[in-house]
mmCIF file of C-alpha atoms in Angstrom:
data_model
loop_
_atom_site.group_PDB
_atom_site.id
_atom_site.type_symbol
_atom_site.label_atom_id
_atom_site.label_comp_id
_atom_site.label_asym_id
_atom_site.label_seq_id
_atom_site.Cartn_x
_atom_site.Cartn_y
_atom_site.Cartn_z
ATOM 1 C CA MET O 1 -62.542 29.786 -68.592
ATOM 2 C CA LYS O 2 -60.391 29.853 -65.472
ATOM 3 C CA ASP O 3 -61.276 26.345 -64.616
ATOM 4 C CA ASN O 4 -60.196 25.150 -68.008
ATOM 5 C CA ASN O 5 -56.769 26.781 -67.486
ATOM 6 C CA ARG O 6 -56.461 25.058 -64.173
ATOM 7 C CA PHE O 7 -57.450 21.578 -65.403
ATOM 8 C CA THR O 8 -54.773 22.453 -68.374
ATOM 9 C CA ASP O 9 -51.942 23.199 -66.060
ATOM 10 C CA PHE O 10 -52.666 20.080 -64.111
ATOM 11 C CA LEU O 11 -52.530 17.817 -67.118
ATOM 12 C CA LYS O 12 -49.256 19.380 -67.894
ATOM 13 C CA ALA O 13 -47.794 19.158 -64.685
ATOM 14 C CA PHE O 14 -49.040 15.382 -64.488
ATOM 15 C CA ALA O 15 -47.422 14.973 -67.959
ATOM 16 C CA LYS O 16 -44.070 16.377 -66.594
ATOM 17 C CA GLY O 17 -44.092 13.774 -63.610
ATOM 18 C CA GLU O 18 -44.260 16.569 -61.015
ATOM 19 C CA TRP O 19 -46.833 14.556 -59.113
ATOM 20 C CA LYS O 20 -44.445 11.943 -57.913
ATOM 21 C CA ILE O 21 -42.740 14.127 -55.243
ATOM 22 C CA PRO O 22 -45.711 14.975 -53.046
ATOM 23 C CA VAL O 23 -47.271 11.444 -53.718
ATOM 24 C CA ILE O 24 -44.037 9.728 -52.488
ATOM 25 C CA ALA O 25 -43.899 12.295 -49.422
ATOM 26 C CA LEU O 26 -47.640 11.023 -48.555
ATOM 27 C CA ILE O 27 -46.766 7.300 -48.959
ATOM 28 C CA GLY O 28 -43.772 7.698 -46.706
ATOM 29 C CA LEU O 29 -45.823 9.477 -44.141
ATOM 30 C CA LEU O 30 -48.520 6.870 -44.018
ATOM 31 C CA PHE O 31 -45.752 4.118 -43.804
ATOM 32 C CA ALA O 32 -44.180 5.846 -40.695
ATOM 33 C CA ILE O 33 -47.552 6.074 -39.044
ATOM 34 C CA HIS O 34 -48.202 2.566 -39.623
ATOM 35 C CA VAL O 35 -44.789 1.195 -38.121
ATOM 36 C CA ALA O 36 -45.076 3.522 -35.211
ATOM 37 C CA SER O 37 -48.525 2.065 -34.443
ATOM 38 C CA VAL O 38 -47.543 -1.668 -34.564
ATOM 39 C CA ARG O 39 -44.148 -1.505 -32.976
ATOM 40 C CA PRO O 40 -44.202 -3.439 -29.774
ATOM 41 C CA ALA O 41 -43.318 -1.298 -26.513
ATOM 42 C CA PRO O 42 -39.691 -1.605 -25.482
ATOM 43 C CA ALA O 43 -39.124 -4.237 -22.829
ATOM 44 C CA PRO O 44 -38.043 -2.880 -19.215
ATOM 45 C CA LYS O 45 -34.417 -2.869 -18.858
ATOM 46 C CA THR O 46 -32.933 -5.197 -16.124
ATOM 47 C CA PRO O 47 -29.613 -4.428 -14.574
ATOM 48 C CA LEU O 48 -26.762 -6.654 -15.566
ATOM 49 C CA ILE O 49 -25.693 -6.943 -11.877
ATOM 50 C CA GLU O 50 -28.474 -6.767 -9.173
ATOM 51 C CA PRO O 51 -27.832 -4.258 -6.361
ATOM 52 C CA PRO O 52 -26.879 -5.501 -3.108
ATOM 53 C CA GLN O 53 -29.474 -6.097 -0.577
ATOM 54 C CA SER O 54 -29.544 -6.032 3.027
ATOM 55 C CA SER O 55 -31.192 -8.937 5.168
ATOM 56 C CA PHE O 56 -31.448 -6.693 8.241
ATOM 57 C CA THR O 57 -34.461 -4.865 9.220
ATOM 58 C CA ARG O 58 -32.595 -1.742 9.589
ATOM 59 C CA ASN O 59 -29.132 -1.357 8.739
ATOM 60 C CA VAL O 60 -26.224 1.093 8.071
ATOM 61 C CA SER O 61 -24.136 0.534 4.919
ATOM 62 C CA GLY O 62 -20.860 1.722 3.796
ATOM 63 C CA ILE O 63 -18.160 1.011 1.308
ATOM 64 C CA GLY O 64 -15.300 -1.159 2.703
ATOM 65 C CA VAL O 65 -11.792 -1.759 1.261
ATOM 66 C CA VAL O 66 -9.799 -4.874 1.890
ATOM 67 C CA GLU O 67 -6.498 -4.365 3.610
ATOM 68 C CA PRO O 68 -3.915 -6.413 5.729
ATOM 69 C CA LYS O 69 -4.336 -7.007 9.424
ATOM 70 C CA SER O 70 -1.120 -5.081 9.926
ATOM 71 C CA GLU O 71 -2.317 -2.189 7.481
ATOM 72 C CA LEU O 72 -0.115 -1.520 4.466
ATOM 73 C CA ILE O 73 3.506 -0.996 5.290
ATOM 74 C CA SER O 74 5.859 0.783 3.104
ATOM 75 C CA VAL O 75 9.320 -0.366 3.437
ATOM 76 C CA GLY O 76 11.822 2.127 3.184
ATOM 77 C CA VAL O 77 15.576 2.468 3.587
ATOM 78 C CA GLU O 78 17.861 3.735 6.297
ATOM 79 C CA LEU O 79 20.731 4.735 4.066
ATOM 80 C CA PRO O 80 20.563 5.572 0.310
ATOM 81 C CA GLY O 81 22.406 3.139 -2.115
ATOM 82 C CA VAL O 82 22.395 1.184 -5.496
ATOM 83 C CA VAL O 83 20.582 -2.103 -5.090
ATOM 84 C CA ARG O 84 22.769 -5.168 -5.611
ATOM 85 C CA GLN O 85 20.632 -8.235 -4.451
ATOM 86 C CA ILE O 86 16.811 -8.764 -4.271
ATOM 87 C CA PRO O 87 16.261 -12.286 -3.032
ATOM 88 C CA VAL O 88 12.383 -12.051 -2.992
ATOM 89 C CA LYS O 89 9.473 -11.480 -5.350
ATOM 90 C CA VAL O 90 5.804 -10.378 -5.210
ATOM 91 C CA GLY O 91 3.972 -12.868 -3.353
ATOM 92 C CA ASP O 92 6.667 -14.170 -1.100
ATOM 93 C CA THR O 93 5.589 -14.968 2.546
ATOM 94 C CA LEU O 94 8.196 -13.657 4.911
ATOM 95 C CA LYS O 95 9.131 -13.891 8.605
ATOM 96 C CA ALA O 96 10.262 -10.716 10.360
ATOM 97 C CA GLY O 97 14.136 -10.159 9.802
ATOM 98 C CA ASP O 98 14.063 -12.061 6.285
ATOM 99 C CA VAL O 99 16.347 -10.203 3.814
ATOM 100 C CA LEU O 100 14.237 -7.920 1.099
ATOM 101 C CA PHE O 101 16.990 -6.608 -0.642
ATOM 102 C CA VAL O 102 20.827 -5.548 -0.161
ATOM 103 C CA MET O 103 22.555 -2.206 -1.524
ATOM 104 C CA ASP O 104 26.087 -2.018 -2.552
ATOM 105 C CA GLU O 105 28.455 -2.862 0.258
ATOM 106 C CA ARG O 106 32.026 -2.333 -1.411
ATOM 107 C CA ASP O 107 32.850 0.749 0.206
ATOM 108 C CA ILE O 108 31.831 -0.159 3.662
ATOM 109 C CA ASP O 109 33.538 -3.600 3.099
ATOM 110 C CA ALA O 110 36.525 -1.800 2.326
ATOM 111 C CA GLN O 111 36.291 0.197 5.660
ATOM 112 C CA ILE O 112 35.757 -2.667 7.623
ATOM 113 C CA ALA O 113 38.839 -4.390 6.218
ATOM 114 C CA VAL O 114 41.105 -1.366 6.825
ATOM 115 C CA LEU O 115 39.779 -0.988 10.480
ATOM 116 C CA GLU O 116 40.317 -4.869 11.140
ATOM 117 C CA LYS O 117 43.977 -4.678 10.013
ATOM 118 C CA ALA O 118 44.275 -1.480 12.310
ATOM 119 C CA LEU O 119 42.777 -3.207 15.209
ATOM 120 C CA ALA O 120 45.534 -6.041 14.789
ATOM 121 C CA SER O 121 48.156 -3.717 14.536
ATOM 122 C CA ALA O 122 47.024 -1.912 17.665
ATOM 123 C CA ILE O 123 46.599 -5.093 19.657
ATOM 124 C CA ILE O 124 50.228 -5.780 19.043
ATOM 125 C CA GLN O 125 51.320 -2.412 19.910
ATOM 126 C CA GLY O 126 49.234 -2.776 23.024
ATOM 127 C CA LYS O 127 50.798 -5.926 23.871
ATOM 128 C CA ASP O 128 54.300 -4.548 23.685
ATOM 129 C CA ALA O 129 53.279 -1.414 25.490
ATOM 130 C CA ALA O 130 51.912 -3.385 28.456
ATOM 131 C CA GLN O 131 55.063 -5.598 28.694
ATOM 132 C CA GLN O 132 57.379 -2.550 28.761
ATOM 133 C CA PHE O 133 55.370 -1.028 31.591
ATOM 134 C CA ALA O 134 55.373 -4.617 33.408
ATOM 135 C CA ILE O 135 59.134 -4.612 33.199
ATOM 136 C CA ALA O 136 59.294 -1.103 34.748
ATOM 137 C CA LYS O 137 57.004 -2.037 37.697
ATOM 138 C CA ASN O 138 58.853 -5.357 38.577
ATOM 139 C CA ILE O 139 62.337 -3.553 38.706
ATOM 140 C CA GLY O 140 63.252 -3.800 42.401
ATOM 141 C CA ASP O 141 65.705 -0.925 42.602
ATOM 142 C CA ASN O 142 63.881 2.437 41.852
ATOM 143 C CA ARG O 143 67.279 3.810 40.983
ATOM 144 C CA ALA O 144 67.334 1.462 37.812
ATOM 145 C CA ILE O 145 64.658 3.532 36.127
ATOM 146 C CA SER O 146 63.842 7.169 36.247
ATOM 147 C CA LYS O 147 60.398 8.297 37.288
ATOM 148 C CA ASP O 148 59.821 9.880 33.946
ATOM 149 C CA GLU O 149 60.542 6.754 31.959
ATOM 150 C CA PHE O 150 58.226 4.666 34.459
ATOM 151 C CA ASN O 151 55.463 7.300 33.703
ATOM 152 C CA ARG O 152 56.072 7.216 29.931
ATOM 153 C CA ARG O 153 55.564 3.413 29.739
ATOM 154 C CA ASN O 154 52.628 3.690 32.020
ATOM 155 C CA TYR O 155 50.817 6.255 29.672
ATOM 156 C CA ALA O 156 51.882 4.326 26.554
ATOM 157 C CA SER O 157 50.286 1.417 27.922
ATOM 158 C CA GLN O 158 47.197 3.077 28.762
ATOM 159 C CA LEU O 159 47.010 5.151 25.156
ATOM 160 C CA SER O 160 47.513 1.727 23.472
ATOM 161 C CA ALA O 161 44.673 0.159 25.485
ATOM 162 C CA SER O 162 42.572 3.106 24.562
ATOM 163 C CA ARG O 163 43.492 3.222 20.870
ATOM 164 C CA ILE O 164 42.443 -0.574 20.846
ATOM 165 C CA GLU O 165 38.961 0.430 22.281
ATOM 166 C CA GLU O 166 38.588 3.439 19.883
ATOM 167 C CA ILE O 167 39.185 0.981 16.645
ATOM 168 C CA LYS O 168 36.861 -1.452 17.967
ATOM 169 C CA ALA O 169 34.073 1.103 18.379
ATOM 170 C CA GLN O 170 34.901 2.275 14.698
ATOM 171 C CA LEU O 171 34.724 -1.370 13.627
ATOM 172 C CA ASP O 172 31.345 -1.963 15.262
ATOM 173 C CA GLN O 173 29.858 1.362 13.723
ATOM 174 C CA ALA O 174 31.221 0.247 10.254
ATOM 175 C CA ARG O 175 29.444 -3.280 10.662
ATOM 176 C CA THR O 176 26.400 -1.436 11.878
ATOM 177 C CA THR O 177 26.468 0.653 8.678
ATOM 178 C CA LYS O 178 26.926 -2.492 6.509
ATOM 179 C CA ASP O 179 23.827 -4.176 8.461
ATOM 180 C CA ARG O 180 21.747 -1.088 7.530
ATOM 181 C CA LEU O 181 22.464 -1.554 3.994
ATOM 182 C CA THR O 182 20.580 -4.691 4.090
ATOM 183 C CA VAL O 183 16.830 -3.873 4.113
ATOM 184 C CA LYS O 184 14.925 -6.492 6.165
ATOM 185 C CA ALA O 185 11.152 -7.415 6.668
ATOM 186 C CA PRO O 186 10.028 -5.424 9.588
ATOM 187 C CA ILE O 187 6.886 -7.970 10.311
ATOM 188 C CA ASP O 188 5.834 -11.458 9.372
ATOM 189 C CA GLY O 189 3.788 -10.838 6.148
ATOM 190 C CA ARG O 190 3.589 -11.009 2.391
ATOM 191 C CA ILE O 191 4.971 -8.864 -0.168
ATOM 192 C CA LEU O 192 2.320 -7.193 -2.243
ATOM 193 C CA GLU O 193 4.253 -4.781 -4.160
ATOM 194 C CA LEU O 194 7.836 -4.753 -5.419
ATOM 195 C CA ASN O 195 8.751 -1.619 -7.145
ATOM 196 C CA ILE O 196 12.766 -1.662 -6.916
ATOM 197 C CA HIS O 197 15.117 -3.416 -9.558
ATOM 198 C CA LEU O 198 18.730 -4.317 -9.524
ATOM 199 C CA GLY O 199 20.806 -1.437 -10.261
ATOM 200 C CA GLU O 200 18.544 1.242 -9.198
ATOM 201 C CA TYR O 201 19.278 3.850 -6.725
ATOM 202 C CA ALA O 202 17.253 3.614 -3.464
ATOM 203 C CA ASN O 203 16.845 6.918 -1.914
ATOM 204 C CA LEU O 204 15.555 8.362 1.336
ATOM 205 C CA GLY O 205 12.604 10.719 1.855
ATOM 206 C CA ASP O 206 9.257 10.870 -0.011
ATOM 207 C CA LEU O 207 9.028 8.822 -3.227
ATOM 208 C CA ALA O 208 6.566 8.436 -5.936
ATOM 209 C CA GLY O 209 5.594 5.117 -4.417
ATOM 210 C CA PRO O 210 6.947 2.588 -1.830
ATOM 211 C CA LEU O 211 9.910 0.392 -2.532
ATOM 212 C CA ILE O 212 8.105 -2.565 -1.164
ATOM 213 C CA LEU O 213 4.777 -2.770 -0.021
ATOM 214 C CA MET O 214 3.932 -5.644 2.402
ATOM 215 C CA GLY O 215 1.377 -6.631 5.054
ATOM 216 C CA ASP O 216 0.318 -9.495 7.321
ATOM 217 C CA ILE O 217 -2.730 -10.816 5.337
ATOM 218 C CA ASN O 218 -3.768 -13.519 8.043
ATOM 219 C CA PRO O 219 -6.296 -12.660 8.431
ATOM 220 C CA LEU O 220 -7.484 -9.769 5.890
ATOM 221 C CA TYR O 221 -9.284 -6.833 7.366
ATOM 222 C CA VAL O 222 -12.040 -4.697 5.576
ATOM 223 C CA ARG O 223 -12.055 -1.154 6.427
ATOM 224 C CA VAL O 224 -15.595 0.218 6.251
ATOM 225 C CA GLU O 225 -16.577 3.881 6.000
ATOM 226 C CA ILE O 226 -19.734 5.085 7.518
ATOM 227 C CA ASP O 227 -21.103 8.709 7.187
ATOM 228 C CA GLU O 228 -20.765 10.607 10.315
ATOM 229 C CA GLU O 229 -24.451 11.183 10.543
ATOM 230 C CA ASN O 230 -24.934 7.612 10.984
ATOM 231 C CA ALA O 231 -21.919 7.033 13.469
ATOM 232 C CA LYS O 232 -24.427 6.991 16.418
ATOM 233 C CA SER O 233 -26.185 4.088 14.990
ATOM 234 C CA VAL O 234 -23.167 1.747 14.940
ATOM 235 C CA LYS O 235 -22.447 -0.086 18.000
ATOM 236 C CA GLU O 236 -19.550 -2.593 18.876
ATOM 237 C CA ASN O 237 -19.828 -6.067 17.965
ATOM 238 C CA ALA O 238 -22.877 -5.353 15.661
ATOM 239 C CA GLU O 239 -23.608 -8.106 13.230
ATOM 240 C CA ALA O 240 -22.159 -7.176 9.815
ATOM 241 C CA PHE O 241 -21.890 -8.840 6.381
ATOM 242 C CA GLY O 242 -20.701 -7.824 3.083
ATOM 243 C CA TYR O 243 -20.557 -8.690 -0.704
ATOM 244 C CA LYS O 244 -17.899 -8.202 -3.272
ATOM 245 C CA ARG O 245 -18.309 -5.498 -5.745
ATOM 246 C CA GLY O 246 -20.117 -7.105 -8.741
ATOM 247 C CA ASP O 247 -21.131 -10.299 -6.846
ATOM 248 C CA THR O 248 -24.401 -10.324 -4.886
ATOM 249 C CA GLU O 249 -24.698 -14.092 -4.749
ATOM 250 C CA VAL O 250 -22.087 -14.764 -2.216
ATOM 251 C CA LYS O 251 -22.890 -13.194 1.358
ATOM 252 C CA ILE O 252 -19.431 -12.874 3.543
ATOM 253 C CA PRO O 253 -19.975 -12.828 7.366
ATOM 254 C CA LEU O 254 -17.587 -10.323 9.101
ATOM 255 C CA GLN O 255 -16.186 -10.140 12.487
ATOM 256 C CA PHE O 256 -15.810 -6.827 14.439
ATOM 257 C CA VAL O 257 -12.382 -5.926 15.315
ATOM 258 C CA ARG O 258 -12.561 -2.234 16.498
ATOM 259 C CA ILE O 259 -13.861 1.348 15.763
ATOM 260 C CA GLU O 260 -11.366 4.024 14.659
ATOM 261 C CA PRO O 261 -11.465 6.639 17.500
ATOM 262 C CA ARG O 262 -11.284 9.570 14.824
ATOM 263 C CA VAL O 263 -13.625 10.769 12.140
ATOM 264 C CA LYS O 264 -11.822 11.390 9.138
ATOM 265 C CA PRO O 265 -12.593 12.865 5.571
ATOM 266 C CA LYS O 266 -14.302 10.408 3.100
ATOM 267 C CA GLN O 267 -11.661 8.354 0.863
ATOM 268 C CA ASN O 268 -13.639 5.764 -0.656
ATOM 269 C CA LEU O 269 -15.985 7.311 -3.040
ATOM 270 C CA ALA O 270 -18.811 5.110 -4.758
ATOM 271 C CA ILE O 271 -18.101 7.341 -8.261
ATOM 272 C CA ALA O 272 -14.758 7.897 -9.849
ATOM 273 C CA GLY O 273 -13.937 11.527 -9.783
ATOM 274 C CA GLN O 274 -16.565 12.178 -7.092
ATOM 275 C CA ARG O 275 -15.833 15.329 -4.910
ATOM 276 C CA VAL O 276 -17.512 15.461 -1.491
ATOM 277 C CA ASP O 277 -16.920 17.214 1.667
ATOM 278 C CA THR O 278 -17.915 14.371 3.793
ATOM 279 C CA ARG O 279 -16.523 12.962 7.085
ATOM 280 C CA VAL O 280 -16.637 9.360 7.814
ATOM 281 C CA LEU O 281 -16.368 6.901 10.828
ATOM 282 C CA GLN O 282 -14.019 3.934 9.983
ATOM 283 C CA ILE O 283 -14.775 0.472 11.367
ATOM 284 C CA LEU O 284 -12.601 -2.494 10.892
ATOM 285 C CA TYR O 285 -13.959 -6.131 10.301
ATOM 286 C CA ALA O 286 -12.091 -9.445 9.729
ATOM 287 C CA LEU O 287 -12.831 -11.535 6.892
ATOM 288 C CA PRO O 288 -13.256 -15.254 7.238
ATOM 289 C CA GLU O 289 -9.853 -16.993 7.588
ATOM 290 C CA ASP O 290 -9.903 -18.279 4.136
ATOM 291 C CA GLY O 291 -9.991 -14.732 3.065
ATOM 292 C CA ALA O 292 -13.158 -15.350 0.848
ATOM 293 C CA ASN O 293 -11.259 -15.174 -2.241
ATOM 294 C CA MET O 294 -10.527 -11.290 -1.514
ATOM 295 C CA TYR O 295 -7.403 -9.314 -2.435
ATOM 296 C CA VAL O 296 -5.899 -6.383 -0.786
ATOM 297 C CA GLY O 297 -7.487 -3.190 -2.190
ATOM 298 C CA GLN O 298 -10.684 -4.760 -3.319
ATOM 299 C CA GLN O 299 -14.017 -2.986 -2.436
ATOM 300 C CA MET O 300 -16.870 -4.443 -0.665
ATOM 301 C CA ASP O 301 -20.627 -3.200 -0.004
ATOM 302 C CA VAL O 302 -20.947 -3.679 3.654
ATOM 303 C CA PHE O 303 -24.192 -3.842 5.832
ATOM 304 C CA ILE O 304 -24.216 -3.397 9.551
ATOM 305 C CA ASN O 305 -27.021 -4.174 11.770
ATOM 306 C CA LYS O 306 -28.474 -0.973 13.130
ATOM 307 C CA GLU O 307 -29.819 -1.273 16.664
ATOM 308 C CA GLN O 308 -33.097 0.058 17.734
ATOM 309 C CA GLU O 309 -32.942 3.383 19.673
ATOM 310 C CA GLY O 310 -32.782 2.695 23.438
ATOM 311 C CA SER O 311 -31.676 -0.905 22.889
#
């Protein structure tokens, strides 16, 4: 009797369609198992850029940053002022002494004009005083002029000459001040950054950035940082080469320049935001004369031939 009731309940459930949900679920499970069994294994991923490789049997590697031969020179001002002329632009190649920018000179020009007129007046007064003293000296009869008058003319002549020299010194000082308002290139080199504009106030002291950044890029150097534990393995004139970041096809030969005598905290980090307590030895190499199409500030992967112990 109980079996008949179960069969009756099954027929009622079948008639209502309650069988669809478990059947559909079973079909979905079987389909998923089938897809998983026939799906091909994923192909191994290959890096978009092959990592740089060294051709040396043993080597020391480091990150290098391209810089000018002269290092980067931040050009500042000797006197503060408003910029009125900028005859240069980024990328210009200059000689030492070429004008970079000129600040407002109106005030100092007015001072120079006043001093020039004062000098002209002092010269006339000096000539008159010298002539009056010459007359006193040429009088043959000492009774014709008193001693006090003679001394007065003598002192007036000396005072006029001294006044002329004083104004000349003030004029030289004013002209020097005017010359200091013209900022000139300290070396032969190229302008790499220009962060000053007409009408802006050029100030002294620490700034957010250099007014002008320049350097001698003939040739370019690359400053390589080697971890201090590998410093003993690096020798002067050891063969070295480098790759541009992201370009492992072109091998760039490097010419040894010098090893910096002081170990410093690491500056060039392989990963942005990386914080390390590592000290490094810095080595300078020269790039080929054509610059290998490198730019100041560009990074390189550098490999240095590691000499065998005892060699």
